[in-house]
Short mmCIF file of C-alpha atoms in Angstrom, two decimals:
data_model
loop_
_atom_site.label_atom_id
_atom_site.label_comp_id
_atom_site.label_asym_id
_atom_site.label_seq_id
_atom_site.Cartn_x
_atom_site.Cartn_y
_atom_site.Cartn_z
CA UNK V 1 17.52 54.90 27.69
CA UNK V 2 19.87 54.53 24.72
CA UNK V 3 22.77 54.33 26.64
CA UNK V 4 21.31 52.16 29.10
CA UNK V 5 20.50 49.73 26.33
CA UNK V 6 24.14 49.80 25.35
CA UNK V 7 25.60 49.27 28.83
CA UNK V 8 22.87 46.50 29.42
CA UNK V 9 23.90 44.73 26.34
CA UNK V 10 27.87 44.84 26.68
CA UNK V 11 28.51 45.44 30.29
CA UNK V 12 28.38 42.61 33.07
CA UNK V 13 29.78 44.78 35.90
CA UNK V 14 26.31 46.98 36.27
CA UNK V 15 24.13 43.88 35.13
CA UNK V 16 25.79 40.81 36.32
CA UNK V 17 25.72 37.55 34.11
CA UNK V 18 24.23 35.76 36.92
CA UNK V 19 21.07 37.66 36.94
CA UNK V 20 20.67 38.85 33.36
CA UNK V 21 22.27 36.02 31.32
CA UNK V 22 25.49 36.20 29.19
CA UNK V 23 26.79 39.28 27.42
CA UNK V 24 27.06 39.02 23.63
CA UNK V 25 30.76 38.21 23.96
CA UNK V 26 30.12 35.65 26.58
CA UNK V 27 27.45 33.84 24.66
CA UNK V 28 29.72 33.65 21.60
CA UNK V 29 31.82 30.63 20.99
CA UNK V 30 34.74 32.78 19.86
CA UNK V 31 34.88 34.17 23.34
CA UNK V 32 34.68 30.54 25.06
CA UNK V 33 37.43 29.46 22.91
CA UNK V 34 39.56 32.36 23.65
CA UNK V 35 39.20 31.27 27.24
CA UNK V 36 39.74 27.83 26.63
CA UNK V 37 43.14 28.50 24.68
CA UNK V 38 44.31 31.02 27.40
CA UNK V 39 43.49 28.31 30.07
CA UNK V 40 45.54 25.71 28.16
CA UNK V 41 48.39 27.91 27.65
CA UNK V 42 48.61 28.36 31.68
CA UNK V 43 48.74 24.29 31.77
CA UNK V 44 44.95 24.00 33.20
CA UNK V 45 43.23 20.81 32.98
CA UNK V 46 40.73 20.62 30.26
CA UNK V 47 37.82 20.47 32.51
CA UNK V 48 39.18 22.86 34.91
CA UNK V 49 38.79 26.56 34.15
CA UNK V 50 41.16 28.50 36.21
CA UNK V 51 40.63 31.98 34.55
CA UNK V 52 37.59 33.35 33.06
CA UNK V 53 35.58 30.38 34.43
CA UNK V 54 32.69 32.89 35.56
CA UNK V 55 31.88 33.62 31.85
CA UNK V 56 31.61 30.04 30.76
CA UNK V 57 29.04 28.95 33.27
CA UNK V 58 26.22 28.73 30.69
CA UNK V 59 27.88 26.15 28.50
CA UNK V 60 28.00 23.19 30.74
CA UNK V 61 24.31 22.60 31.26
CA UNK V 62 23.18 19.04 30.35
CA UNK V 63 19.49 18.42 30.54
CA UNK V 64 18.07 15.10 29.71
CA UNK V 65 14.93 16.56 28.32
CA UNK V 66 16.99 18.40 25.75
CA UNK V 67 18.25 15.26 24.14
CA UNK V 68 15.48 14.96 21.43
CA UNK V 69 16.24 18.44 20.06
CA UNK V 70 19.83 17.41 19.10
CA UNK V 71 20.42 18.13 15.37
CA UNK V 72 21.54 15.72 12.64
CA UNK V 73 25.19 17.15 12.63
CA UNK V 74 25.61 16.80 16.37
CA UNK V 75 24.74 20.48 17.30
CA UNK V 76 21.94 21.11 19.69
CA UNK V 77 19.03 23.26 18.74
CA UNK V 78 18.84 24.88 22.09
CA UNK V 79 22.40 25.31 22.63
CA UNK V 80 23.09 28.58 24.21
CA UNK V 81 25.09 31.01 21.86
CA UNK V 82 24.80 34.52 20.54
CA UNK V 83 22.27 33.70 17.73
CA UNK V 84 19.44 31.56 19.75
CA UNK V 85 19.68 32.41 23.27
CA UNK V 86 17.05 35.05 24.27
CA UNK V 87 17.94 35.92 27.97
CA UNK V 88 16.85 38.59 30.29
CA UNK V 89 19.81 40.74 29.22
CA UNK V 90 18.29 40.46 25.56
CA UNK V 91 14.70 41.64 26.78
CA UNK V 92 16.03 44.42 29.00
CA UNK V 93 18.34 45.85 26.46
CA UNK V 94 15.38 45.77 23.71
CA UNK V 95 13.28 47.47 25.95
CA UNK V 96 15.56 50.15 26.80
CA UNK V 97 16.37 50.78 23.13
CA UNK V 98 12.73 50.94 22.15
CA UNK V 99 12.12 53.14 25.13
CA UNK V 100 15.05 55.34 24.05
CA UNK V 101 13.67 55.61 20.48
CA UNK V 102 10.33 56.88 21.34
CA UNK V 103 11.78 59.29 23.95
CA UNK V 104 13.96 60.59 21.04
CA UNK V 105 11.03 60.84 18.60
CA UNK V 106 9.19 62.57 21.39
CA UNK V 107 12.14 64.85 21.66
CA UNK V 108 12.00 65.82 18.17
CA UNK V 109 8.27 66.28 18.09
CA UNK V 110 8.40 68.77 20.99
CA UNK V 111 11.43 70.57 19.62
CA UNK V 112 9.66 70.94 16.33
CA UNK V 113 6.67 72.33 17.80
CA UNK V 114 8.51 74.75 20.08
CA UNK V 115 10.56 75.98 16.99
CA UNK V 116 7.41 76.46 15.02
CA UNK V 117 5.96 78.56 17.79
CA UNK V 118 8.89 80.58 18.10
CA UNK V 119 9.03 81.30 14.38
CA UNK V 120 5.33 82.23 14.21
CA UNK V 121 4.08 79.31 12.36
CA UNK V 122 1.86 77.74 14.89
CA UNK V 123 -0.87 80.08 16.71
CA UNK V 124 -2.23 77.65 18.60
CA UNK V 125 -5.93 76.30 18.57
CA UNK V 126 -8.83 79.08 18.88
CA UNK V 127 -11.05 78.23 21.70
CA UNK V 128 -14.07 79.32 20.05
CA UNK V 129 -13.66 76.52 17.73
CA UNK V 130 -13.61 73.84 20.20
CA UNK V 131 -16.71 71.32 20.04
CA UNK V 132 -16.77 70.69 23.75
CA UNK V 133 -17.60 74.28 24.45
CA UNK V 134 -20.95 74.02 22.67
CA UNK V 135 -22.17 70.69 24.27
CA UNK V 136 -24.54 70.87 27.13
CA UNK V 137 -23.30 69.58 30.61
CA UNK V 138 -23.81 65.97 31.43
CA UNK V 139 -25.68 66.89 34.69
#
């Protein structure tokens, strides 16, 4: 599950950006600027992205209901970037990371118990001291 969290967060082959949102690199402005410079060097038009356009599909979203959310410095409070964008990819990666963490803790718990049994420290619970054995049946 920990490996899956890493592949969900960084890989867009197994988890395409169309379904899970942009990866960390796709959501950063540095990556968008890299594609912009590369396309300009290839003499593409400013509005036409010939290579890497599939990774910039989240940047041209213009919604009229988002206009009141513009900041005083011209920025957009809801602009998709690596800081404030929570996509399905983020939720999926976080879920797998937390799941992997608990699986790892479970592994440590059971490994420690098996080691204690093998070393003779843990003898188990004596059934004579089980309270349920002294209770009367419900029927």
